Short mmCIF file of C-alpha atoms in Angstrom, two decimals:
data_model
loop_
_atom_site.label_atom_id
_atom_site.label_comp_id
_atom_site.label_asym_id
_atom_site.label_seq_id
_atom_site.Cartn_x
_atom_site.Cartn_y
_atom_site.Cartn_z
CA UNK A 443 -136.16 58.32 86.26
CA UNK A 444 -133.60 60.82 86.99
CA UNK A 445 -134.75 63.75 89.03
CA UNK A 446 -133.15 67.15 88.20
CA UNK A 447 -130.85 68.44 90.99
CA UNK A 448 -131.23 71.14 93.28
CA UNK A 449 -130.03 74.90 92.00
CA UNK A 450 -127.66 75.01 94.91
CA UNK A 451 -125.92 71.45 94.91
CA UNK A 452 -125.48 72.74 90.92
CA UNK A 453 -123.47 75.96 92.47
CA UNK A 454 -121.51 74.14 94.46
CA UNK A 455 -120.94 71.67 92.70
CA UNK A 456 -118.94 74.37 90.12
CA UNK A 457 -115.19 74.66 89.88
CA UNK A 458 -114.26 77.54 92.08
CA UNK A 459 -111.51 78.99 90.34
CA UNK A 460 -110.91 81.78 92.91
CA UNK A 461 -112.28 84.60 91.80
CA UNK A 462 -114.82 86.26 93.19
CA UNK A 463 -118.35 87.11 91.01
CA UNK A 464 -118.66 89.39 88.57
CA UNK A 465 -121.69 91.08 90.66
CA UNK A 466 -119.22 91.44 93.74
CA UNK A 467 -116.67 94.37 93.94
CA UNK A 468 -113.35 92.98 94.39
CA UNK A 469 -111.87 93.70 98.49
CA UNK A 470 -108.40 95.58 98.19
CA UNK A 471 -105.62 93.33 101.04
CA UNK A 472 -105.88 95.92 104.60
CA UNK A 473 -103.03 97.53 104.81
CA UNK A 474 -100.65 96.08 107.74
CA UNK A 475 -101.70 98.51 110.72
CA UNK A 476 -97.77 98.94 111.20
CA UNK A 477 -97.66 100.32 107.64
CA UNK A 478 -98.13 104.37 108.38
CA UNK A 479 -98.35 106.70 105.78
CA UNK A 480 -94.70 108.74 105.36
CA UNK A 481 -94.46 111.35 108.25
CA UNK A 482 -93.19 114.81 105.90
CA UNK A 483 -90.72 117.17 107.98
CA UNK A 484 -89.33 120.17 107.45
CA UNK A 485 -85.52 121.07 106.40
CA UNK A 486 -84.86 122.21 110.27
CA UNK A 487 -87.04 119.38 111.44
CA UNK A 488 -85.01 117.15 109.57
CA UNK A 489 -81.74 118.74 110.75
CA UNK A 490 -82.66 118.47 114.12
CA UNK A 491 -82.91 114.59 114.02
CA UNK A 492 -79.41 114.76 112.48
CA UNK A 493 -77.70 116.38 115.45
CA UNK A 494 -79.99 114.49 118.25
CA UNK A 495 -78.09 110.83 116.70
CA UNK A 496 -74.71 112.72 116.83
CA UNK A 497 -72.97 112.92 120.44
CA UNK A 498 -70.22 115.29 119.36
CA UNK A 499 -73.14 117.95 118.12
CA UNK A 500 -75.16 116.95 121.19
CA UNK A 501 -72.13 117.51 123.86
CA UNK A 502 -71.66 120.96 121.69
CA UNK A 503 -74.99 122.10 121.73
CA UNK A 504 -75.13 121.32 125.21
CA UNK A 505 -71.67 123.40 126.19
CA UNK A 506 -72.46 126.30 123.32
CA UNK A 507 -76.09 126.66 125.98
CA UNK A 508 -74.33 126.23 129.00
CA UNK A 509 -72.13 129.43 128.23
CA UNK A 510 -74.69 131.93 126.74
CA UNK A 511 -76.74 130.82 130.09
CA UNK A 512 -73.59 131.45 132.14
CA UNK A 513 -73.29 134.75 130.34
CA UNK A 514 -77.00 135.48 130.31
CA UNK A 515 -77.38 135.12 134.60
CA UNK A 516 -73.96 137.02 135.16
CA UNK A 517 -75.54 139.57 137.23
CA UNK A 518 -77.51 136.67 139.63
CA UNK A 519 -74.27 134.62 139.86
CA UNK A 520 -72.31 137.21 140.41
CA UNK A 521 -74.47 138.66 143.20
CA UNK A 522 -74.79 134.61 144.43
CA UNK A 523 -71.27 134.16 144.85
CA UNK A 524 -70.91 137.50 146.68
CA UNK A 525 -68.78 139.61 144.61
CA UNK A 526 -68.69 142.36 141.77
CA UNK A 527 -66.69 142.29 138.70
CA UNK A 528 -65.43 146.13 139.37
CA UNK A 529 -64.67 146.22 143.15
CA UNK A 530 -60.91 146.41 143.97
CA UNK A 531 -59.48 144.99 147.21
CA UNK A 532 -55.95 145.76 147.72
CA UNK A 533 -55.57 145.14 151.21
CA UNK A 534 -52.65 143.14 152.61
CA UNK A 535 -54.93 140.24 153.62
CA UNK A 536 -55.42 139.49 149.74
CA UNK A 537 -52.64 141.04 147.72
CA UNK A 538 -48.67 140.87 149.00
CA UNK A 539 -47.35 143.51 149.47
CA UNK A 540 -43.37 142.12 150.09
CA UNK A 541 -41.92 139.68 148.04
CA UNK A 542 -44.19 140.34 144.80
CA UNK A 543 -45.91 143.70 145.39
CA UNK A 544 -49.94 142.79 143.65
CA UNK A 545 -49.81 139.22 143.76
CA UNK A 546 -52.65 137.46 145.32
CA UNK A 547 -51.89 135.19 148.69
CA UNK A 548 -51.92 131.39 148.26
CA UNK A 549 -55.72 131.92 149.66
CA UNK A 550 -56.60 133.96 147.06
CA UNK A 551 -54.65 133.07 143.96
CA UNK A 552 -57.01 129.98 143.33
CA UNK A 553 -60.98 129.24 143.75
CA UNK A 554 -61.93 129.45 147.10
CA UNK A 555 -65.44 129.17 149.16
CA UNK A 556 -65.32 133.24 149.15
CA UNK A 557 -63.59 133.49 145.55
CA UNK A 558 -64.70 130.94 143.11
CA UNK A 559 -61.85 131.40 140.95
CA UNK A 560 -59.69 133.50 143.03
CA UNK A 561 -59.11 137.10 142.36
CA UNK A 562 -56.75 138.95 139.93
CA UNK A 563 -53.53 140.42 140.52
CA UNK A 564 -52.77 144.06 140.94
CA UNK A 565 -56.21 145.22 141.84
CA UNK A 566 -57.87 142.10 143.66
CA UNK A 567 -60.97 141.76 141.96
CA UNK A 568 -62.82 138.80 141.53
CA UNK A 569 -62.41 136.65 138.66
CA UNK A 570 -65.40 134.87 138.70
CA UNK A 571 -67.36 137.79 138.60
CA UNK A 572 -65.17 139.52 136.14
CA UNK A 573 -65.54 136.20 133.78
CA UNK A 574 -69.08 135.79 133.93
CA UNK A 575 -69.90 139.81 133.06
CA UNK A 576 -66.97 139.60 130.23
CA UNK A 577 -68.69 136.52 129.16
CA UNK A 578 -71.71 138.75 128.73
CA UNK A 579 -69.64 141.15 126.97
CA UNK A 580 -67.61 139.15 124.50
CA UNK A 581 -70.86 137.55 123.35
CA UNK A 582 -72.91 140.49 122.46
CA UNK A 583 -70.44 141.88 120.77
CA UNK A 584 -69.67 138.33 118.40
CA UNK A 585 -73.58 137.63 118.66
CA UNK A 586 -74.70 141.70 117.50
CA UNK A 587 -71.69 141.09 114.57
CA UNK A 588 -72.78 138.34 113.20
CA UNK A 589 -76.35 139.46 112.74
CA UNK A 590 -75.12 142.60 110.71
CA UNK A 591 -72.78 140.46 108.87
CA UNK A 592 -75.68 138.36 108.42
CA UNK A 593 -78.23 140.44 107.60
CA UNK A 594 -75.76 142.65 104.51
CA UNK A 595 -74.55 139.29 103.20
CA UNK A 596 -77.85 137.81 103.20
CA UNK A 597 -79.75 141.25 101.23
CA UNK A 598 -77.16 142.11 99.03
CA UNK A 599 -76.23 138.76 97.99
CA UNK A 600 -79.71 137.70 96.76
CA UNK A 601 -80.47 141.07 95.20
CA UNK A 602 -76.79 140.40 93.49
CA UNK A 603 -77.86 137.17 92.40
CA UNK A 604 -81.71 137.73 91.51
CA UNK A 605 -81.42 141.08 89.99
CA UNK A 606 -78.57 140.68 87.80
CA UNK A 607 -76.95 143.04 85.33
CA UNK A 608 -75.70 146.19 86.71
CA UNK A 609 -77.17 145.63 90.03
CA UNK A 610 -74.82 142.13 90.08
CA UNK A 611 -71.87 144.10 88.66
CA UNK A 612 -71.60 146.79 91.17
CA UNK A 613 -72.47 144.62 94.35
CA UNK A 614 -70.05 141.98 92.95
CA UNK A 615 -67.55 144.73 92.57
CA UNK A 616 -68.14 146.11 96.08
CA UNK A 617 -67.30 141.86 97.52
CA UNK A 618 -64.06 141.81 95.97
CA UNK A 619 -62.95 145.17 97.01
CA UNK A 620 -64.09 144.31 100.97
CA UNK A 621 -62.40 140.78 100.33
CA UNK A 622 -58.85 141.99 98.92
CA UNK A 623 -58.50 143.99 102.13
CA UNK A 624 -56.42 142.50 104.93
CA UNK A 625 -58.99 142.05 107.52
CA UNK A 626 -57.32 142.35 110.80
CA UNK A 627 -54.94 144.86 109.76
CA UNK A 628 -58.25 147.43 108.54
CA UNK A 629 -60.23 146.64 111.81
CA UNK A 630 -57.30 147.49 113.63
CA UNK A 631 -56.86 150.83 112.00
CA UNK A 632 -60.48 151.64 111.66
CA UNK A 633 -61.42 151.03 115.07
CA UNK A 634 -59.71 154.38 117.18
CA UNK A 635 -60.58 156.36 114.09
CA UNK A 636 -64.50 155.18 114.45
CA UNK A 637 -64.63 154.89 118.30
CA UNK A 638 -63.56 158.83 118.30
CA UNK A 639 -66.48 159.65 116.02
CA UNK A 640 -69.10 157.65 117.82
CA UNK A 641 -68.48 159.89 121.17
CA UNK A 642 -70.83 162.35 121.86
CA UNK A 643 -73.43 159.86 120.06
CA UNK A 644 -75.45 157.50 122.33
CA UNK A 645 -73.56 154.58 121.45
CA UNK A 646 -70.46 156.27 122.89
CA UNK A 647 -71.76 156.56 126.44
CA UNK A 648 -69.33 155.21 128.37
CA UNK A 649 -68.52 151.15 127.93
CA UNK A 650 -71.11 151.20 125.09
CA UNK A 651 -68.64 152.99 123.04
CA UNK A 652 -66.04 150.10 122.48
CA UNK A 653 -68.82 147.58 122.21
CA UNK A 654 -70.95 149.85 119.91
CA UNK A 655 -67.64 150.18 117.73
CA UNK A 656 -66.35 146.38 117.13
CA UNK A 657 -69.85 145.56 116.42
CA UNK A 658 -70.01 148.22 113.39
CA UNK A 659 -66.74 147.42 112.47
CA UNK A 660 -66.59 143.53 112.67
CA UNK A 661 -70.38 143.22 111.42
CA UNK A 662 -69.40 145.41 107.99
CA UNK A 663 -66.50 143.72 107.33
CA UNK A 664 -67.91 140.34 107.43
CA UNK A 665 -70.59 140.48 105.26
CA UNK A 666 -68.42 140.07 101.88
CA UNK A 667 -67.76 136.12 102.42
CA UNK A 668 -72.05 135.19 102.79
CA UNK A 669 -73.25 137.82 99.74
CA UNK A 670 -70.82 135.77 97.72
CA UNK A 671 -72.57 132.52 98.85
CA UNK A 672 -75.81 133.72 98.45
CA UNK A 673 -75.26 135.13 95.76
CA UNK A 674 -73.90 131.59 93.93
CA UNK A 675 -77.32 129.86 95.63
CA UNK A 676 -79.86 132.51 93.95
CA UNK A 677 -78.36 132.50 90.63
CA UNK A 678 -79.57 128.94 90.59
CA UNK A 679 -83.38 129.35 92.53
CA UNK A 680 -84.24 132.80 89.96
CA UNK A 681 -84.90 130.25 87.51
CA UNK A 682 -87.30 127.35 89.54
CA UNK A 683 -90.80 127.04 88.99
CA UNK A 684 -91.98 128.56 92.00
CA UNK A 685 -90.62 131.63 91.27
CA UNK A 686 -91.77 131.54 87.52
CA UNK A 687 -95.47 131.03 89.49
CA UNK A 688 -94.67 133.69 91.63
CA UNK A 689 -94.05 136.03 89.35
CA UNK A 690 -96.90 135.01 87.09
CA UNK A 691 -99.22 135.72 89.68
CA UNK A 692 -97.89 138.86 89.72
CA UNK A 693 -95.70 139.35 92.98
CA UNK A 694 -93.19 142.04 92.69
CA UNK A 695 -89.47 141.61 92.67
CA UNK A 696 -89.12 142.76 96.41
CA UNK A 697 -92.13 139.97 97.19
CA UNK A 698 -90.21 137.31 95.25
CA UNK A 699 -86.90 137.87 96.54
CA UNK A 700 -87.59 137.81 100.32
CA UNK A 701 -90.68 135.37 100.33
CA UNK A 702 -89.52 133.14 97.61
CA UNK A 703 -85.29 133.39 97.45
CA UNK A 704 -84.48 134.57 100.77
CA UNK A 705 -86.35 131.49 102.59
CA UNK A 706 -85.13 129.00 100.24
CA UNK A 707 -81.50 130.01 101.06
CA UNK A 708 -81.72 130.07 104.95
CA UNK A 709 -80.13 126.70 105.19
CA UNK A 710 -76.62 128.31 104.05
CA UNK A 711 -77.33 131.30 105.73
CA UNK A 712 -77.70 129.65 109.22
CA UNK A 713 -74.52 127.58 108.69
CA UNK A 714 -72.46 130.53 107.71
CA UNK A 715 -73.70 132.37 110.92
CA UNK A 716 -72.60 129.02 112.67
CA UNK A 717 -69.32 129.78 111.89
CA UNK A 718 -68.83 133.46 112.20
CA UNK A 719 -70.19 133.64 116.11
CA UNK A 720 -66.46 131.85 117.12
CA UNK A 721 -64.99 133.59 114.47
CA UNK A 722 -66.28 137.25 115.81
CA UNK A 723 -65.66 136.06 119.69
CA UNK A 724 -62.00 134.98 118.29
CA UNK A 725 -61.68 138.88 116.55
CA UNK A 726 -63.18 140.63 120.01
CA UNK A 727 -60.66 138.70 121.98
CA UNK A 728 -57.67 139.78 120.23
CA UNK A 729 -58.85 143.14 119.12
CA UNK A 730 -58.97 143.61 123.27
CA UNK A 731 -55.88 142.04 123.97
CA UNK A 732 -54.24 144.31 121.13
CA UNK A 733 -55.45 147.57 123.44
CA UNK A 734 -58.24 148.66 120.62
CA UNK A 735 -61.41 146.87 121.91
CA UNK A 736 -63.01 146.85 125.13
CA UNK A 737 -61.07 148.71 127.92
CA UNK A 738 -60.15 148.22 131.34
CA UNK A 739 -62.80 148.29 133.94
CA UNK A 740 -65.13 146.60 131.24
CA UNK A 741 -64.35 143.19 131.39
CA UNK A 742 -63.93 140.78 128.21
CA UNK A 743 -62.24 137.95 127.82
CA UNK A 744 -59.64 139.33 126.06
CA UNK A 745 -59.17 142.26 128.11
CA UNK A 746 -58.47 140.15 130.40
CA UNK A 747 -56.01 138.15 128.54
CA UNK A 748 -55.03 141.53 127.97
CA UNK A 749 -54.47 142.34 131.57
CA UNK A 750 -52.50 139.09 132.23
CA UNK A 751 -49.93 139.65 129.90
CA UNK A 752 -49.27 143.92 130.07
CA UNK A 753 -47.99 143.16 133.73
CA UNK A 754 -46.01 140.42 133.27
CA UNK A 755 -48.37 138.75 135.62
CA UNK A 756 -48.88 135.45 133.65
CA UNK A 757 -45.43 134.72 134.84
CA UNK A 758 -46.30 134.87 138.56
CA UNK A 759 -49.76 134.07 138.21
CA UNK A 760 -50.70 131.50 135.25
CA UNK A 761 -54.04 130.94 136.68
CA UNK A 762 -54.95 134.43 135.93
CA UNK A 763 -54.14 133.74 132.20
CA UNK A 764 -55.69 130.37 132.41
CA UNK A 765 -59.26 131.25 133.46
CA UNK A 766 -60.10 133.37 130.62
CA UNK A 767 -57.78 131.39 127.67
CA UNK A 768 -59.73 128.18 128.84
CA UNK A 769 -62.96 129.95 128.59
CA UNK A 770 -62.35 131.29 125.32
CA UNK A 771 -60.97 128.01 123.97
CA UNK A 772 -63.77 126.21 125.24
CA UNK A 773 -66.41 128.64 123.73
CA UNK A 774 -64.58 128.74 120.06
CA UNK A 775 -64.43 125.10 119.90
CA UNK A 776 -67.89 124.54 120.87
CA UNK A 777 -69.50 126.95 118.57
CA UNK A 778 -67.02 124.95 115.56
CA UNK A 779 -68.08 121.79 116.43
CA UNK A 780 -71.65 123.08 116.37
CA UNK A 781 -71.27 124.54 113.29
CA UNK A 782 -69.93 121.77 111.49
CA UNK A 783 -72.96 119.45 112.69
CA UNK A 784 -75.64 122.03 111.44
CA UNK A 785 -73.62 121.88 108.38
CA UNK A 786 -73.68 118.35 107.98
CA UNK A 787 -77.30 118.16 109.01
CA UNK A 788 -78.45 120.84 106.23
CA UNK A 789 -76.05 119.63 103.83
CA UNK A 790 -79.02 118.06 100.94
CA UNK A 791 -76.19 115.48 99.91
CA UNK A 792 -75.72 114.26 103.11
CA UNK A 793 -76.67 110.71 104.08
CA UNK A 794 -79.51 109.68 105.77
CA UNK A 795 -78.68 107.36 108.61
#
């Protein structure tokens, strides 16, 4: 007589056809502990890790720091290495006073443990000092332009391109007439006639007034260029959904355009600025060496450039023409390069490597 087998032996002794029983909840496969979940960044964030894999924005950033910081400490370094950028020292020792009357002796022409880079001709100061404090200068003035270019291109461009209608027609109108003027030949016309009206003012107290005056000057007539951009950009965010929200939660215009437009348009904004500090260092320097910017004893770099050249002493003396053309090359290219790697690195189309 057959005896009835055990209720387990019958379990296992049923096809297992992998899957598990209806009573149990199914187990999801772990996730590989080298799987993380997708790290979000920001647009700068992400722009950042652009320029750190590229060594030509890396070696720029680098220089473009090393120079504001060289400008920045002029006073220390200047007191470090001994000397003042205004103190003349005509004596006999330094200058000649036969053969070329103002040149500087072998000794001084070129850097030297008492003169880093020597001293200038005709008056004997030092060009060290003189380059770090014009430096200083130069930068202020292309750094304080900028930000009012800036600032106008960035306002009236949105409110061009969000508003619309007659706001967009006369702003729009206002661009082309600052853009059909030749730019270098109004600055150079408008700068005496504003530098006289700024004395007896505050900003025309002494070497304020020539700074004061190419930062009004090249700062309002370089806001045309940006306003156009922006304007282009907002004409095509006015319409998104996060402005439609904004607006249907009942922000006002002035809330939507600078927390809603304004941010979303920075990206251009900063690359534009980019390129406008070398351009406004480029417009100081020859605005000085044209006699209608900054003035003997405030140094610049293109005063002196300036200086080298209204004496003739370029000829004698290249160094002295050398020091502050190198400088300003240096800085130009530096502050392009830059700017073309934030470009690159905000630029949406770009490729990610």
């Amino acid at each position: 007589m057959n005896r009835a087998q055990p209720l387990t032996q019958l379990k296992s002794a049923e096809p297992n056809t992998g899957s598990p029983p209806p009573d149990e909840p199914e187990k999801m496969p772990a996730r590989p502990a080298s799987a993380a979940p997708a790290e979000a960044r920001s647009l700068l964030a992400t722009a950042w890790l652009r320029i750190r894999r590229s060594k030509v924005a890396l070696l720029s950033l680098f220089v473009v720091v090393a120079i504001m910081l060289f400008a920045i400490l002029a006073p220390w370094l200047s007191a470090l290495s001994g000397n003042d950028p205004y103190t003349s020292n005509t004596s006999p020792d330094v200058l000649d006073d036969f053969q070329t009357p103002g040149l500087p002796l072998p000794g001084f022409m070129y850097p030297s443990a008492q003169h880093w880079l020597g001293v200038e001709p005709g008056l004997g100061r030092d060009l060290f000092a003189r380059l770090a404090h014009g430096g200083q200068i130069s930068l202020t003035i292309a750094l304080l332009s900028t930000l009012v270019s800036v600032v106008l291109g960035t306002v009236l461009g949105a409110a061009a391109g969000y508003f619309g209608g007659k706001t967009d027609a006369i702003i729009s109108r206002i661009m082309d007439l600052f853009l059909a003027f030749p730019h270098l030949l109004l600055v150079l016309s408008l700068t005496p006639i504003l530098q006289s009206r700024l004395r007896g003012t505050p900003l025309g107290e002494g070497s304020f007034l020539p700074m004061a005056s190419l930062v009004i000057i090249l700062g309002f007539f370089g806001w045309a260029y940006l306003a156009r951009i922006v304007r282009g950009q907002v004409l095509s965010l006015r319409e998104r959904e996060f402005v439609e929200a904004a607006r249907s939660f009942g922000a006002s215009h002035l809330s939507v355009l600078f927390r809603q437009i304004i941010p979303n348009v920075m990206g251009v904004v900063l690359v534009y600025a980019t390129m406008l500090i070398p351009t406004n260092i480029s417009a100081e320097a020859a605005l000085s060496f044209l006699g209608v910017g900054v003035k003997d004893p405030t140094p610049s770099w293109g005063q002196m450039l300036n200086a080298a050249q209204s004496g003739n002493w370029y000829l004698s003396d290249p160094w002295f023409l050398a020091v502050p053309g190198i400088m300003l090359v240096v800085t130009v290219l530096a502050f392009n390069l830059l700017g073309d790697a934030v470009r690159d690195a905000l630029d949406p189309k770009a490729s990610r490597h």
